[in-house]
PDB file of C-alpha atoms in Angstrom:
ATOM      1  CA  UNK N 666      39.807  -2.624 -14.965  1.00  0.00           C
ATOM      2  CA  UNK N 667      41.017  -6.219 -14.911  1.00  0.00           C
ATOM      3  CA  UNK N 668      39.045  -9.333 -15.774  1.00  0.00           C
ATOM      4  CA  UNK N 669      36.359  -8.934 -13.122  1.00  0.00           C
ATOM      5  CA  UNK N 670      32.897  -8.161 -14.450  1.00  0.00           C
ATOM      6  CA  UNK N 671      32.345  -4.501 -13.571  1.00  0.00           C
ATOM      7  CA  UNK N 672      28.981  -2.837 -13.120  1.00  0.00           C
ATOM      8  CA  UNK N 673      29.422  -1.034 -16.437  1.00  0.00           C
ATOM      9  CA  UNK N 674      30.117  -4.378 -18.103  1.00  0.00           C
ATOM     10  CA  UNK N 675      26.926  -5.784 -16.614  1.00  0.00           C
ATOM     11  CA  UNK N 676      24.719  -2.949 -17.828  1.00  0.00           C
ATOM     12  CA  UNK N 677      26.365  -3.237 -21.244  1.00  0.00           C
ATOM     13  CA  UNK N 678      25.582  -6.957 -21.256  1.00  0.00           C
ATOM     14  CA  UNK N 679      21.905  -6.407 -20.411  1.00  0.00           C
ATOM     15  CA  UNK N 680      19.965  -6.323 -23.659  1.00  0.00           C
ATOM     16  CA  UNK N 681      16.434  -6.956 -24.867  1.00  0.00           C
ATOM     17  CA  UNK N 682      16.284 -10.680 -25.675  1.00  0.00           C
ATOM     18  CA  UNK N 683      13.147 -11.698 -27.568  1.00  0.00           C
ATOM     19  CA  UNK N 684      13.998 -15.321 -28.385  1.00  0.00           C
ATOM     20  CA  UNK N 685      13.868 -17.075 -25.037  1.00  0.00           C
ATOM     21  CA  UNK N 686      13.257 -20.601 -23.792  1.00  0.00           C
ATOM     22  CA  UNK N 687      12.911 -22.657 -20.632  1.00  0.00           C
ATOM     23  CA  UNK N 688      16.463 -24.083 -20.502  1.00  0.00           C
ATOM     24  CA  UNK N 689      17.746 -21.947 -17.635  1.00  0.00           C
ATOM     25  CA  UNK N 690      20.565 -23.285 -15.479  1.00  0.00           C
ATOM     26  CA  UNK N 691      19.439 -21.720 -12.194  1.00  0.00           C
ATOM     27  CA  UNK N 692      16.730 -23.259 -10.048  1.00  0.00           C
ATOM     28  CA  UNK N 693      13.461 -21.404  -9.576  1.00  0.00           C
ATOM     29  CA  UNK N 694      14.470 -20.592  -5.998  1.00  0.00           C
ATOM     30  CA  UNK N 695      17.792 -19.139  -7.137  1.00  0.00           C
ATOM     31  CA  UNK N 696      15.998 -16.972  -9.687  1.00  0.00           C
ATOM     32  CA  UNK N 697      13.529 -15.796  -7.054  1.00  0.00           C
ATOM     33  CA  UNK N 698      16.420 -14.877  -4.766  1.00  0.00           C
ATOM     34  CA  UNK N 699      18.046 -12.813  -7.535  1.00  0.00           C
ATOM     35  CA  UNK N 700      14.787 -10.978  -8.231  1.00  0.00           C
ATOM     36  CA  UNK N 701      14.052 -10.267  -4.581  1.00  0.00           C
ATOM     37  CA  UNK N 702      17.550  -9.031  -3.758  1.00  0.00           C
ATOM     38  CA  UNK N 703      17.605  -6.755  -6.814  1.00  0.00           C
ATOM     39  CA  UNK N 704      14.292  -5.178  -5.785  1.00  0.00           C
ATOM     40  CA  UNK N 705      15.142  -4.907  -2.097  1.00  0.00           C
ATOM     41  CA  UNK N 706      18.367  -3.029  -2.798  1.00  0.00           C
ATOM     42  CA  UNK N 707      16.861  -0.705  -5.402  1.00  0.00           C
ATOM     43  CA  UNK N 708      16.546   2.888  -4.122  1.00  0.00           C
ATOM     44  CA  UNK N 709      13.212   4.632  -3.672  1.00  0.00           C
ATOM     45  CA  UNK N 710      12.207   8.137  -2.610  1.00  0.00           C
ATOM     46  CA  UNK N 711      12.273   8.541   1.173  1.00  0.00           C
ATOM     47  CA  UNK N 712      13.153   4.822   1.257  1.00  0.00           C
ATOM     48  CA  UNK N 713       9.438   4.275   0.707  1.00  0.00           C
ATOM     49  CA  UNK N 714       9.988   0.821  -0.840  1.00  0.00           C
ATOM     50  CA  UNK N 715       6.817   1.222  -2.898  1.00  0.00           C
ATOM     51  CA  UNK N 716       7.706  -1.469  -5.433  1.00  0.00           C
ATOM     52  CA  UNK N 717       5.749  -4.715  -5.324  1.00  0.00           C
ATOM     53  CA  UNK N 718       6.604  -7.781  -7.395  1.00  0.00           C
ATOM     54  CA  UNK N 719       4.689 -10.858  -8.505  1.00  0.00           C
ATOM     55  CA  UNK N 720       6.793 -13.776  -9.798  1.00  0.00           C
ATOM     56  CA  UNK N 721       5.103 -16.150 -12.216  1.00  0.00           C
ATOM     57  CA  UNK N 722       6.456 -19.584 -13.127  1.00  0.00           C
ATOM     58  CA  UNK N 723       5.066 -22.724 -14.741  1.00  0.00           C
ATOM     59  CA  UNK N 724       1.297 -22.758 -15.211  1.00  0.00           C
ATOM     60  CA  UNK N 725       0.932 -19.240 -13.774  1.00  0.00           C
ATOM     61  CA  UNK N 726       3.404 -17.843 -16.312  1.00  0.00           C
ATOM     62  CA  UNK N 727       1.409 -19.471 -19.123  1.00  0.00           C
ATOM     63  CA  UNK N 728      -1.886 -18.333 -17.636  1.00  0.00           C
ATOM     64  CA  UNK N 729      -0.669 -14.746 -17.574  1.00  0.00           C
ATOM     65  CA  UNK N 730       0.296 -14.716 -21.242  1.00  0.00           C
ATOM     66  CA  UNK N 731      -2.984 -16.416 -22.134  1.00  0.00           C
ATOM     67  CA  UNK N 732      -4.785 -13.515 -20.464  1.00  0.00           C
ATOM     68  CA  UNK N 733      -2.719 -11.112 -22.574  1.00  0.00           C
ATOM     69  CA  UNK N 734      -3.395 -12.902 -25.858  1.00  0.00           C
ATOM     70  CA  UNK N 735      -7.122 -13.300 -25.199  1.00  0.00           C
ATOM     71  CA  UNK N 736      -7.399  -9.629 -24.205  1.00  0.00           C
ATOM     72  CA  UNK N 737      -5.636  -8.593 -27.405  1.00  0.00           C
ATOM     73  CA  UNK N 738      -7.813 -10.932 -29.483  1.00  0.00           C
ATOM     74  CA  UNK N 739     -10.784  -8.714 -28.619  1.00  0.00           C
ATOM     75  CA  UNK N 740      -9.166  -5.482 -29.818  1.00  0.00           C
ATOM     76  CA  UNK N 741      -6.608  -6.343 -32.518  1.00  0.00           C
ATOM     77  CA  UNK N 742      -7.956  -6.472 -36.107  1.00  0.00           C
ATOM     78  CA  UNK N 743      -8.445 -10.060 -37.309  1.00  0.00           C
ATOM     79  CA  UNK N 744      -5.948  -9.746 -40.141  1.00  0.00           C
ATOM     80  CA  UNK N 745      -3.247  -8.476 -37.770  1.00  0.00           C
ATOM     81  CA  UNK N 746      -3.894 -10.943 -34.974  1.00  0.00           C
ATOM     82  CA  UNK N 747      -1.696 -13.876 -36.163  1.00  0.00           C
ATOM     83  CA  UNK N 748       1.435 -11.722 -35.815  1.00  0.00           C
ATOM     84  CA  UNK N 749       0.278 -10.526 -32.396  1.00  0.00           C
ATOM     85  CA  UNK N 750      -0.443 -14.070 -31.254  1.00  0.00           C
ATOM     86  CA  UNK N 751       2.989 -15.259 -32.436  1.00  0.00           C
ATOM     87  CA  UNK N 752       4.636 -12.482 -30.456  1.00  0.00           C
ATOM     88  CA  UNK N 753       2.778 -13.403 -27.274  1.00  0.00           C
ATOM     89  CA  UNK N 754       3.599 -17.093 -27.794  1.00  0.00           C
ATOM     90  CA  UNK N 755       7.280 -16.144 -27.937  1.00  0.00           C
ATOM     91  CA  UNK N 756       6.896 -14.680 -24.453  1.00  0.00           C
ATOM     92  CA  UNK N 757       5.001 -17.734 -23.201  1.00  0.00           C
ATOM     93  CA  UNK N 758       7.955 -19.828 -24.427  1.00  0.00           C
ATOM     94  CA  UNK N 759      10.069 -18.256 -21.682  1.00  0.00           C
ATOM     95  CA  UNK N 760      10.694 -19.582 -18.188  1.00  0.00           C
ATOM     96  CA  UNK N 761       8.877 -16.939 -16.157  1.00  0.00           C
ATOM     97  CA  UNK N 762       7.505 -13.431 -15.821  1.00  0.00           C
ATOM     98  CA  UNK N 763       8.002 -10.689 -13.260  1.00  0.00           C
ATOM     99  CA  UNK N 764       5.092  -8.301 -12.775  1.00  0.00           C
ATOM    100  CA  UNK N 765       6.144  -4.928 -11.383  1.00  0.00           C
ATOM    101  CA  UNK N 766       3.619  -3.016  -9.312  1.00  0.00           C
ATOM    102  CA  UNK N 767       3.651   0.206  -7.299  1.00  0.00           C
ATOM    103  CA  UNK N 768       1.713   0.354  -4.028  1.00  0.00           C
ATOM    104  CA  UNK N 769      -0.548   3.400  -4.313  1.00  0.00           C
ATOM    105  CA  UNK N 770      -1.238   3.400  -0.574  1.00  0.00           C
ATOM    106  CA  UNK N 771       2.442   4.079   0.071  1.00  0.00           C
ATOM    107  CA  UNK N 772       2.344   6.998  -2.340  1.00  0.00           C
ATOM    108  CA  UNK N 773      -0.827   8.433  -0.768  1.00  0.00           C
ATOM    109  CA  UNK N 774       0.722   8.159   2.688  1.00  0.00           C
ATOM    110  CA  UNK N 775       3.809  10.042   1.543  1.00  0.00           C
ATOM    111  CA  UNK N 776       1.618  12.728   0.002  1.00  0.00           C
ATOM    112  CA  UNK N 777      -0.231  13.158   3.282  1.00  0.00           C
ATOM    113  CA  UNK N 778       2.887  13.170   5.444  1.00  0.00           C
ATOM    114  CA  UNK N 779       5.012  15.356   3.174  1.00  0.00           C
ATOM    115  CA  UNK N 780       2.446  17.655   1.569  1.00  0.00           C
ATOM    116  CA  UNK N 781       5.076  20.007   0.115  1.00  0.00           C
ATOM    117  CA  UNK N 782       6.201  17.188  -2.191  1.00  0.00           C
ATOM    118  CA  UNK N 783       2.742  15.745  -2.897  1.00  0.00           C
ATOM    119  CA  UNK N 784       2.875  16.304  -6.647  1.00  0.00           C
ATOM    120  CA  UNK N 785       6.273  14.658  -6.878  1.00  0.00           C
ATOM    121  CA  UNK N 786       5.549  11.326  -5.229  1.00  0.00           C
ATOM    122  CA  UNK N 787       3.697   9.740  -8.190  1.00  0.00           C
ATOM    123  CA  UNK N 788       6.612  10.769 -10.414  1.00  0.00           C
ATOM    124  CA  UNK N 789       9.167   9.438  -7.957  1.00  0.00           C
ATOM    125  CA  UNK N 790       7.180   6.208  -7.779  1.00  0.00           C
ATOM    126  CA  UNK N 791       7.691   5.816 -11.528  1.00  0.00           C
ATOM    127  CA  UNK N 792      11.404   6.377 -10.969  1.00  0.00           C
ATOM    128  CA  UNK N 793      11.419   3.710  -8.272  1.00  0.00           C
ATOM    129  CA  UNK N 794       9.739   1.054 -10.391  1.00  0.00           C
ATOM    130  CA  UNK N 795      12.002   1.854 -13.348  1.00  0.00           C
ATOM    131  CA  UNK N 796      15.071   1.384 -11.163  1.00  0.00           C
ATOM    132  CA  UNK N 797      13.708  -1.899  -9.797  1.00  0.00           C
ATOM    133  CA  UNK N 798      12.929  -3.117 -13.314  1.00  0.00           C
ATOM    134  CA  UNK N 799      16.407  -2.244 -14.532  1.00  0.00           C
ATOM    135  CA  UNK N 800      18.021  -3.846 -11.480  1.00  0.00           C
ATOM    136  CA  UNK N 801      16.141  -7.134 -11.928  1.00  0.00           C
ATOM    137  CA  UNK N 802      16.761  -7.152 -15.680  1.00  0.00           C
ATOM    138  CA  UNK N 803      20.496  -6.602 -15.196  1.00  0.00           C
ATOM    139  CA  UNK N 804      20.737  -9.113 -12.347  1.00  0.00           C
ATOM    140  CA  UNK N 805      19.095 -11.775 -14.497  1.00  0.00           C
ATOM    141  CA  UNK N 806      21.403 -10.895 -17.386  1.00  0.00           C
ATOM    142  CA  UNK N 807      24.376 -11.406 -15.070  1.00  0.00           C
ATOM    143  CA  UNK N 808      23.122 -14.990 -14.662  1.00  0.00           C
ATOM    144  CA  UNK N 809      22.905 -15.426 -18.458  1.00  0.00           C
ATOM    145  CA  UNK N 810      19.124 -15.203 -18.402  1.00  0.00           C
ATOM    146  CA  UNK N 811      17.600 -13.181 -21.237  1.00  0.00           C
ATOM    147  CA  UNK N 812      14.614 -10.896 -20.794  1.00  0.00           C
ATOM    148  CA  UNK N 813      12.461  -8.253 -22.413  1.00  0.00           C
ATOM    149  CA  UNK N 814      10.327  -5.599 -20.769  1.00  0.00           C
ATOM    150  CA  UNK N 815       6.687  -5.456 -21.837  1.00  0.00           C
ATOM    151  CA  UNK N 816       3.785  -3.104 -21.071  1.00  0.00           C
ATOM    152  CA  UNK N 817       0.368  -4.661 -21.604  1.00  0.00           C
ATOM    153  CA  UNK N 818      -1.080  -2.692 -18.721  1.00  0.00           C
ATOM    154  CA  UNK N 819      -3.666  -1.286 -18.227  1.00  0.00           C
ATOM    155  CA  UNK N 820      -5.819  -3.430 -20.551  1.00  0.00           C
ATOM    156  CA  UNK N 821      -4.979  -6.612 -18.645  1.00  0.00           C
ATOM    157  CA  UNK N 822      -4.961  -5.161 -15.137  1.00  0.00           C
ATOM    158  CA  UNK N 823      -8.399  -6.209 -13.897  1.00  0.00           C
ATOM    159  CA  UNK N 824      -8.254  -9.820 -15.054  1.00  0.00           C
ATOM    160  CA  UNK N 825      -4.672 -10.262 -13.832  1.00  0.00           C
ATOM    161  CA  UNK N 826      -5.612  -8.795 -10.456  1.00  0.00           C
ATOM    162  CA  UNK N 827      -8.561 -11.176 -10.152  1.00  0.00           C
ATOM    163  CA  UNK N 828      -6.575 -14.206 -11.341  1.00  0.00           C
ATOM    164  CA  UNK N 829      -3.594 -13.700  -9.065  1.00  0.00           C
ATOM    165  CA  UNK N 830      -5.337 -12.070  -6.078  1.00  0.00           C
ATOM    166  CA  UNK N 831      -3.564  -8.714  -6.462  1.00  0.00           C
ATOM    167  CA  UNK N 832      -4.471  -6.030  -3.887  1.00  0.00           C
ATOM    168  CA  UNK N 833      -6.506  -3.171  -5.363  1.00  0.00           C
ATOM    169  CA  UNK N 834      -3.912  -0.617  -4.209  1.00  0.00           C
ATOM    170  CA  UNK N 835      -1.182  -2.223  -6.372  1.00  0.00           C
ATOM    171  CA  UNK N 836      -0.823  -0.572  -9.781  1.00  0.00           C
ATOM    172  CA  UNK N 837       0.710  -2.649 -12.576  1.00  0.00           C
ATOM    173  CA  UNK N 838       3.579  -0.824 -14.301  1.00  0.00           C
ATOM    174  CA  UNK N 839       5.495  -3.398 -16.400  1.00  0.00           C
ATOM    175  CA  UNK N 840       6.075  -7.063 -17.155  1.00  0.00           C
ATOM    176  CA  UNK N 841       9.565  -8.568 -17.510  1.00  0.00           C
ATOM    177  CA  UNK N 842       9.461 -11.926 -19.304  1.00  0.00           C
ATOM    178  CA  UNK N 843      12.625 -14.031 -19.047  1.00  0.00           C
ATOM    179  CA  UNK N 844      14.197 -17.334 -19.986  1.00  0.00           C
ATOM    180  CA  UNK N 845      17.203 -18.994 -21.557  1.00  0.00           C
ATOM    181  CA  UNK N 846      18.829 -17.015 -24.363  1.00  0.00           C
ATOM    182  CA  UNK N 847      17.974 -18.846 -27.578  1.00  0.00           C
ATOM    183  CA  UNK N 848      19.165 -16.071 -29.926  1.00  0.00           C
ATOM    184  CA  UNK N 849      21.339 -13.042 -29.089  1.00  0.00           C
ATOM    185  CA  UNK N 850      20.280  -9.420 -29.324  1.00  0.00           C
ATOM    186  CA  UNK N 851      21.201  -7.465 -32.407  1.00  0.00           C
ATOM    187  CA  UNK N 852      23.870  -4.786 -32.472  1.00  0.00           C
ATOM    188  CA  UNK N 853      22.921  -1.755 -30.397  1.00  0.00           C
ATOM    189  CA  UNK N 854      22.857   1.569 -32.204  1.00  0.00           C
ATOM    190  CA  UNK N 855      23.783   4.802 -30.458  1.00  0.00           C
ATOM    191  CA  UNK N 856      22.955   8.410 -31.256  1.00  0.00           C
ATOM    192  CA  UNK N 857      25.799  10.910 -31.522  1.00  0.00           C
ATOM    193  CA  UNK N 858      27.292  11.703 -28.125  1.00  0.00           C
ATOM    194  CA  UNK N 859      27.262  15.422 -28.952  1.00  0.00           C
ATOM    195  CA  UNK N 860      23.462  15.259 -29.114  1.00  0.00           C
ATOM    196  CA  UNK N 861      23.195  13.539 -25.753  1.00  0.00           C
ATOM    197  CA  UNK N 862      25.883  14.802 -23.414  1.00  0.00           C
ATOM    198  CA  UNK N 863      27.151  18.183 -22.258  1.00  0.00           C
ATOM    199  CA  UNK N 864      30.162  18.929 -20.036  1.00  0.00           C
ATOM    200  CA  UNK N 865      30.967  22.170 -18.216  1.00  0.00           C
ATOM    201  CA  UNK N 866      34.024  22.990 -16.093  1.00  0.00           C
TER     202      UNK N 866
END
């Protein structure tokens, strides 16, 4: 395949990176451009483009993770909280966070206009956001930016929506925290191919 970085190479390179920092080489604007292009070119059912994204940098990034840690403080047992707090601080140590939302008004409109598929649109919406998340994650990895995908929704949804003026029809689905790679991912383990793949001719 030559020396050029292929798509398969890029998705192989994308890994969960937990130890991240703020020493990224791209500017904030360059990172925003990568995120936006990855989302815009991600497929969605009926080209509905239901994905919505909030990009958090600087004080807003820190504010978000403070909301997470303070929300968890109320529900995590006291003896277990130091480990939880350390984990959240490791995310706050990153450069930024991408919040992935799905616009429920788009889904409702599709259900009304294409009633035969009504039950499928919420499922397809989940497919759409997953694709967008993977696309952004891989695009950032291509730029040597590490990331990990987190899911602190729905316990943080209301406060995050109030803090960042999120429309009520946007539903939070995931949070991708990213930054400079301060420690590599461990070796990836794979299940037996025979248990995962089938081929018929």
